mmCIF file of C-alpha atoms in Angstrom:
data_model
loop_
_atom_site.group_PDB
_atom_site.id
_atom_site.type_symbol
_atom_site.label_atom_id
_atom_site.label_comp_id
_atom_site.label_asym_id
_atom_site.label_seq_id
_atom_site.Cartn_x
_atom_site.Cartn_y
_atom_site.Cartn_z
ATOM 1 C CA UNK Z 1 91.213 -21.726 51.371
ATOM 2 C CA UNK Z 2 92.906 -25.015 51.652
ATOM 3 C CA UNK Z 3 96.211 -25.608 49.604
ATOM 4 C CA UNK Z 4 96.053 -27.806 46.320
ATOM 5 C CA UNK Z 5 97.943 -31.264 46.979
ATOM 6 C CA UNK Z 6 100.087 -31.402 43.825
ATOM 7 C CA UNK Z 7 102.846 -33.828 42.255
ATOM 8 C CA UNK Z 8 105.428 -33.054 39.058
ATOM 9 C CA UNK Z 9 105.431 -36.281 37.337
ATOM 10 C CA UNK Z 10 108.184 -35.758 35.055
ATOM 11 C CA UNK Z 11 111.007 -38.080 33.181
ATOM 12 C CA UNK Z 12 114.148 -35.808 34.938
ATOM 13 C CA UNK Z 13 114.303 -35.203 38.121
ATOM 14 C CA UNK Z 14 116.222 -31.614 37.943
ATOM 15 C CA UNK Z 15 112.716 -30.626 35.932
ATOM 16 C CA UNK Z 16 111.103 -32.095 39.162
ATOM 17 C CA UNK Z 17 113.124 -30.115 41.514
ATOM 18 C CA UNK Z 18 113.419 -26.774 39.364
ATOM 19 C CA UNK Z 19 109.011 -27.106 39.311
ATOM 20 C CA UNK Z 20 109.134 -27.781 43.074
ATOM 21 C CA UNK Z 21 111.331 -24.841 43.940
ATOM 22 C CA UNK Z 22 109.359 -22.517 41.794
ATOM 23 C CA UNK Z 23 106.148 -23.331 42.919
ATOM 24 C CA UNK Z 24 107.353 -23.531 46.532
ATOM 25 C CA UNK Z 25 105.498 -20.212 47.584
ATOM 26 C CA UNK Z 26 102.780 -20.350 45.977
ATOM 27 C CA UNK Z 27 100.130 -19.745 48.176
ATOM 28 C CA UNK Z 28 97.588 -22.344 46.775
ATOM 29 C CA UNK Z 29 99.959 -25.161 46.557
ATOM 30 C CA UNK Z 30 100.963 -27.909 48.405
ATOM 31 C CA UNK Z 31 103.549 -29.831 46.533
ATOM 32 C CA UNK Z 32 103.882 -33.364 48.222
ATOM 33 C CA UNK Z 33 106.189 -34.901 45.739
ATOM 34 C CA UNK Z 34 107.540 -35.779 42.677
ATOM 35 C CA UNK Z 35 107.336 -39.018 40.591
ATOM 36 C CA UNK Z 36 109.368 -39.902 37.640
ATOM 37 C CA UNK Z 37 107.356 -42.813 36.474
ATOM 38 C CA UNK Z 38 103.476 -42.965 35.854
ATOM 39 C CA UNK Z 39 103.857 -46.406 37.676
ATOM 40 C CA UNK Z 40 104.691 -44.570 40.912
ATOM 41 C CA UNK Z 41 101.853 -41.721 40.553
ATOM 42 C CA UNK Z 42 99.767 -44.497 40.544
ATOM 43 C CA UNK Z 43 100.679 -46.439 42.967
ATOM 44 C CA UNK Z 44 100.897 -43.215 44.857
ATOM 45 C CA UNK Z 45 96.908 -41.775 44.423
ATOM 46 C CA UNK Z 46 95.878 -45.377 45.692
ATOM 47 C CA UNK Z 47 96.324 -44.235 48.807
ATOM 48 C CA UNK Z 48 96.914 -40.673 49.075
ATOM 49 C CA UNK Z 49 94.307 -37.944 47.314
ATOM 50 C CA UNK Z 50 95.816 -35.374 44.994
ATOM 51 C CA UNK Z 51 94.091 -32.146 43.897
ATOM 52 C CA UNK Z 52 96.395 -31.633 40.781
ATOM 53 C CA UNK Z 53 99.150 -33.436 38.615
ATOM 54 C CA UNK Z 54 102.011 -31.432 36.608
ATOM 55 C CA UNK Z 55 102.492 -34.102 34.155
ATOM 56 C CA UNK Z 56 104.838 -34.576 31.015
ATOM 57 C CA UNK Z 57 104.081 -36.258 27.847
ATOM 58 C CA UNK Z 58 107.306 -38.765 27.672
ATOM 59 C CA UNK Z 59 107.575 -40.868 30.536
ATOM 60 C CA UNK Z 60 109.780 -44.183 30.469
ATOM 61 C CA UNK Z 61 106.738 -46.569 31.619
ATOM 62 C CA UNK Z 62 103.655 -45.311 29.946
ATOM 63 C CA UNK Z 63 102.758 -42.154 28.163
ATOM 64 C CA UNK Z 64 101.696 -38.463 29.526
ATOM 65 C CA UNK Z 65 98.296 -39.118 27.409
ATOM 66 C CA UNK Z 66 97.636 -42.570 28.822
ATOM 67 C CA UNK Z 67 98.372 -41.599 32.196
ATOM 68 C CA UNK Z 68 95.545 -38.797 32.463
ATOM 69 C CA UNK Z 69 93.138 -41.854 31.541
ATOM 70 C CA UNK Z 70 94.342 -44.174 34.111
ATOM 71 C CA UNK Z 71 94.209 -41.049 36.518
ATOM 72 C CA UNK Z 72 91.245 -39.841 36.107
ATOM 73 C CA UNK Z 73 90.109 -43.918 36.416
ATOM 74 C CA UNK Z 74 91.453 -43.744 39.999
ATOM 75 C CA UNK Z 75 90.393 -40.183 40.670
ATOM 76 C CA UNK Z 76 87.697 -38.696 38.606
ATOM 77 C CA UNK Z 77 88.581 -35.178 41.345
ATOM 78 C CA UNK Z 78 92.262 -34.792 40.229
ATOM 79 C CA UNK Z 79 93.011 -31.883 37.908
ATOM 80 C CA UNK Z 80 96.089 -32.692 35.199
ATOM 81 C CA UNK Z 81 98.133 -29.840 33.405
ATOM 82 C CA UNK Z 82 100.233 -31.333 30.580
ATOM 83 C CA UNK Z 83 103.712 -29.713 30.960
ATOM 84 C CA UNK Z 84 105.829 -31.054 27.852
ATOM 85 C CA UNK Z 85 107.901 -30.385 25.377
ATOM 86 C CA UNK Z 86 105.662 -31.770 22.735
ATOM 87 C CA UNK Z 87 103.746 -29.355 19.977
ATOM 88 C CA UNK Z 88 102.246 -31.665 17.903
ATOM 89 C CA UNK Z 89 98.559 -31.074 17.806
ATOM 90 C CA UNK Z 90 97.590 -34.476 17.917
ATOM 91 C CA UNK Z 91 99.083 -34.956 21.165
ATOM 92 C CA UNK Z 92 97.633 -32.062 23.096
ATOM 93 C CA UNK Z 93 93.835 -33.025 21.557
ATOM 94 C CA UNK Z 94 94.471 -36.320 22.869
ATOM 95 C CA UNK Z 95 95.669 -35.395 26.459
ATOM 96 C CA UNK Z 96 92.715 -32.855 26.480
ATOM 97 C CA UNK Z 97 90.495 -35.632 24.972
ATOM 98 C CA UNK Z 98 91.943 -37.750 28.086
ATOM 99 C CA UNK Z 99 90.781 -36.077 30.578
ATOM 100 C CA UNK Z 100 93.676 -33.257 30.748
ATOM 101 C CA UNK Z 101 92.222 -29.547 31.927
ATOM 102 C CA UNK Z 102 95.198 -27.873 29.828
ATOM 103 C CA UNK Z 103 98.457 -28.103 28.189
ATOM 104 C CA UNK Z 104 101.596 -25.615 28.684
ATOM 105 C CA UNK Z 105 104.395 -26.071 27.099
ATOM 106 C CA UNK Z 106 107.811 -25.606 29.583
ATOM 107 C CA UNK Z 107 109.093 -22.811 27.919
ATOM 108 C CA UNK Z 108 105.960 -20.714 29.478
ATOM 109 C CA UNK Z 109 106.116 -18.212 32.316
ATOM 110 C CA UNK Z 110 105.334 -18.795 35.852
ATOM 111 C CA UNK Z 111 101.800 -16.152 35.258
ATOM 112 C CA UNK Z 112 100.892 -18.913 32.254
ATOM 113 C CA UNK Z 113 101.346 -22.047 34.493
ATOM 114 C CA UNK Z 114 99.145 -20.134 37.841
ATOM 115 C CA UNK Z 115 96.431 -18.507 35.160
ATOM 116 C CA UNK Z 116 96.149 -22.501 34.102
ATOM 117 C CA UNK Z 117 96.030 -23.954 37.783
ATOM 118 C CA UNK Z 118 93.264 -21.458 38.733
ATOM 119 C CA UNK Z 119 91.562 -22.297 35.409
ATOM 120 C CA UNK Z 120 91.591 -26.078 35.758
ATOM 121 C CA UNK Z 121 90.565 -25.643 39.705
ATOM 122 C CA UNK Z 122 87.444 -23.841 38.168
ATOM 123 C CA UNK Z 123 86.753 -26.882 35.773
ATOM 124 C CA UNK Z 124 87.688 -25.234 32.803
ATOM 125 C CA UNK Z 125 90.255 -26.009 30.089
ATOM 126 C CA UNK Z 126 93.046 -23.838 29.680
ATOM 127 C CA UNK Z 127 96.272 -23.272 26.990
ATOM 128 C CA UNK Z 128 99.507 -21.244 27.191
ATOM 129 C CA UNK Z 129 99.549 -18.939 24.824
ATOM 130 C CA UNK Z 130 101.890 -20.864 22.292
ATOM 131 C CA UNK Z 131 99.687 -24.301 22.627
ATOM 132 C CA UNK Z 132 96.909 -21.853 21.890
ATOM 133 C CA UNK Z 133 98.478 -21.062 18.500
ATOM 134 C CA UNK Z 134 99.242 -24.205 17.679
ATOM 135 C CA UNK Z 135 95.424 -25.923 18.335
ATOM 136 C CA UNK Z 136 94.131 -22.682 16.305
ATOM 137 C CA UNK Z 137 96.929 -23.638 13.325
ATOM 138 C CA UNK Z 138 94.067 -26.126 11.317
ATOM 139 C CA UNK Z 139 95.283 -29.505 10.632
ATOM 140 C CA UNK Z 140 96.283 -30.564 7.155
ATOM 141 C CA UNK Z 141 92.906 -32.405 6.738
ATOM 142 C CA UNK Z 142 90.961 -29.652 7.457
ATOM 143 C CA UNK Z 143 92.934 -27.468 4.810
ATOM 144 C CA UNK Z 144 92.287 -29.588 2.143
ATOM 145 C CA UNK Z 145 88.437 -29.453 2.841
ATOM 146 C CA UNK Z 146 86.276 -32.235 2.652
ATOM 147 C CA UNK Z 147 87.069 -34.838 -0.090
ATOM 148 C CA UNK Z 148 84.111 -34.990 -2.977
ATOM 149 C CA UNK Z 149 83.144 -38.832 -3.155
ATOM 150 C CA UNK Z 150 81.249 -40.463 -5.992
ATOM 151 C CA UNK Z 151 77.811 -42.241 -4.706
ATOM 152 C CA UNK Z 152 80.084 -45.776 -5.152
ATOM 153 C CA UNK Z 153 82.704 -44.317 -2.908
ATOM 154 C CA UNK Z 154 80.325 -43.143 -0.049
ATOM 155 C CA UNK Z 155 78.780 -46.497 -0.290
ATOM 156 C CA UNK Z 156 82.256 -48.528 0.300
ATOM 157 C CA UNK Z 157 83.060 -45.991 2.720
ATOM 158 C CA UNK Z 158 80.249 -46.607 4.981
ATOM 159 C CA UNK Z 159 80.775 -50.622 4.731
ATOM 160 C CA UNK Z 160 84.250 -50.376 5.206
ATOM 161 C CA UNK Z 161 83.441 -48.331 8.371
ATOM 162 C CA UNK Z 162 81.300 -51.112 9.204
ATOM 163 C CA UNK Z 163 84.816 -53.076 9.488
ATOM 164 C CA UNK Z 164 83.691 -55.435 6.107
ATOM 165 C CA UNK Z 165 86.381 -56.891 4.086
ATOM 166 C CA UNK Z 166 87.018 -56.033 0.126
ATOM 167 C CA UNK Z 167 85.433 -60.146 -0.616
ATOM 168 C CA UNK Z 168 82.223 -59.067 1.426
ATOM 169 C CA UNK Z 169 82.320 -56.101 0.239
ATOM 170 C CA UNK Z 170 82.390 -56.797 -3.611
ATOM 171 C CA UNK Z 171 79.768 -59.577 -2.742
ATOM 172 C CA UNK Z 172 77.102 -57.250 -1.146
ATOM 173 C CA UNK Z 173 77.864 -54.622 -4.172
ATOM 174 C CA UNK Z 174 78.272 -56.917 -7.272
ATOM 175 C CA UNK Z 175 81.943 -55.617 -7.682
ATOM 176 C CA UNK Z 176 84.687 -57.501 -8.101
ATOM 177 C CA UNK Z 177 87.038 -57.624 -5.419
ATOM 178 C CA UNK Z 178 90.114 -55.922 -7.181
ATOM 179 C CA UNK Z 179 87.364 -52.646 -7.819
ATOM 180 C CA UNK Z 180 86.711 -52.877 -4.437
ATOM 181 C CA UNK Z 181 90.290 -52.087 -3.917
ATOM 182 C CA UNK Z 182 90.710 -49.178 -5.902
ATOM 183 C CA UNK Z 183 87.984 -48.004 -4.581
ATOM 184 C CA UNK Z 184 89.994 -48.141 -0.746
ATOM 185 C CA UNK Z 185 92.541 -47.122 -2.209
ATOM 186 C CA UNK Z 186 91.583 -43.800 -3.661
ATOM 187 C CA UNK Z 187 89.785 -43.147 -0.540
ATOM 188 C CA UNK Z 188 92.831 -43.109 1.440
ATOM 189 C CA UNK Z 189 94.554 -41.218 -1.438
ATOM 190 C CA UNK Z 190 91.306 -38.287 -1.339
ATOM 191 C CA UNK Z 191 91.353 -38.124 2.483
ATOM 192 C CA UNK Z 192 95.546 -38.338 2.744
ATOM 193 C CA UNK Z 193 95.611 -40.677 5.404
ATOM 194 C CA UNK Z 194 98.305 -43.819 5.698
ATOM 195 C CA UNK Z 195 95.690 -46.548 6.361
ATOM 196 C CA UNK Z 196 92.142 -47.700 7.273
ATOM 197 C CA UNK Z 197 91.920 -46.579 10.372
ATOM 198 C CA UNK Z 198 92.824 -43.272 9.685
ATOM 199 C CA UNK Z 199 90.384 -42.991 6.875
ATOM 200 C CA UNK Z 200 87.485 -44.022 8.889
ATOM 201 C CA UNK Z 201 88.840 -41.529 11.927
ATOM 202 C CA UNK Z 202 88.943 -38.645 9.122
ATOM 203 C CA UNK Z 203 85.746 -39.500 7.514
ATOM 204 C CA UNK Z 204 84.128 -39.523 11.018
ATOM 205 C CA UNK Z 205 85.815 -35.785 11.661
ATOM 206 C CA UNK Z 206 84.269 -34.643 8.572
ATOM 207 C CA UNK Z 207 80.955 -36.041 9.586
ATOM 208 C CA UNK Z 208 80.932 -38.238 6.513
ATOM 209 C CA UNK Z 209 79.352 -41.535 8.519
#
């Protein structure tokens, strides 16, 4: 079976060399390199063709979770497996979301990193065992339930969705604008989200659009 070409793209290069070293015998890899920017990955799979990508969330140039997009733009083939620090829920949806085939964090063992490289080579999507606790964990949003909305608030919802303003909006609905604010604002307040955008990304979640 013919090795994996693989690169660490990591921030510190002793995490680089301590990866390198402990992959070294695997029998499956082939580890060509390691990169500390995203910038040089890139410039890097031009060129060359790389099976899989050990990649951390917090690079200097670009982020971990921006990087598997512009990867998988240059090479649809390449498998990525997050390796970071990071535990916060959103970012391991989004790297998955990305185009990521699983997320470790680096405290896991060696058995956890290979179960996840022979996962991802397979096509499927695979967690350490902590990251797995943490995606099961449900979000605050999804605790609370879904928000009960009065018919006037499932209307404004839907229009502000439709990226109107509160002056359209109070136009098309006989409102003044100032209602048409409240309205917004105890939205926001029902679904406990900081701003518009969040609101219409939570309403969406709850498959209120």
């Amino acid at each position: 079976m013919p090795k994996l070409t693989t690169a660490v793209v990591d921030d510190h290069p002793i995490v680089i060399e301590g990866l390198k070293t402990l992959l070294a015998n695997e029998d499956n890899l082939d580890i060509i390199g390691g990169f500390c920017t995203g910038t040089d990955l890139l410039a890097y799979i031009t060129d060359h063709s790389l099976d899989l990508v050990l990649l951390d969330v917090t690079l200097p140039d670009i982020s971990g979770t921006e990087l598997c997009l512009k990867i998988k733009e240059a090479s649809i083939s390449t498998r990525i497996l997050i390796l970071s620090n990071h535990t916060e829920r959103s970012i391991i949806m989004q790297a998955i979301q990305n185009g990521a085939s699983g997320y470790l964090l680096k405290n896991s063992s060696i058995d956890e990193l290979r179960h996840c490289i022979a996962e991802a080579v397979k096509g499927n999507i695979c967690y350490s065992k902590e990251v797995m606790e943490i995606i099961s964990r449900p979000n605050k949003n999804e605790l609370q339930g879904v928000p009960r909305l009065t018919r006037r608030e499932k209307e404004i919802l839907a229009l502000i969705a439709a990226g109107k303003t509160s002056q359209i909006i109070a136009q098309e609905l006989f409102l003044s604008p100032l209602t048409v604010d409240t309205h917004r604002k105890n939205l926001i307040q029902k679904f406990g989200v900081k701003n518009v955008a969040e609101l219409i990304m939570a309403a969406a979640q709850q498959q209120m659009l």
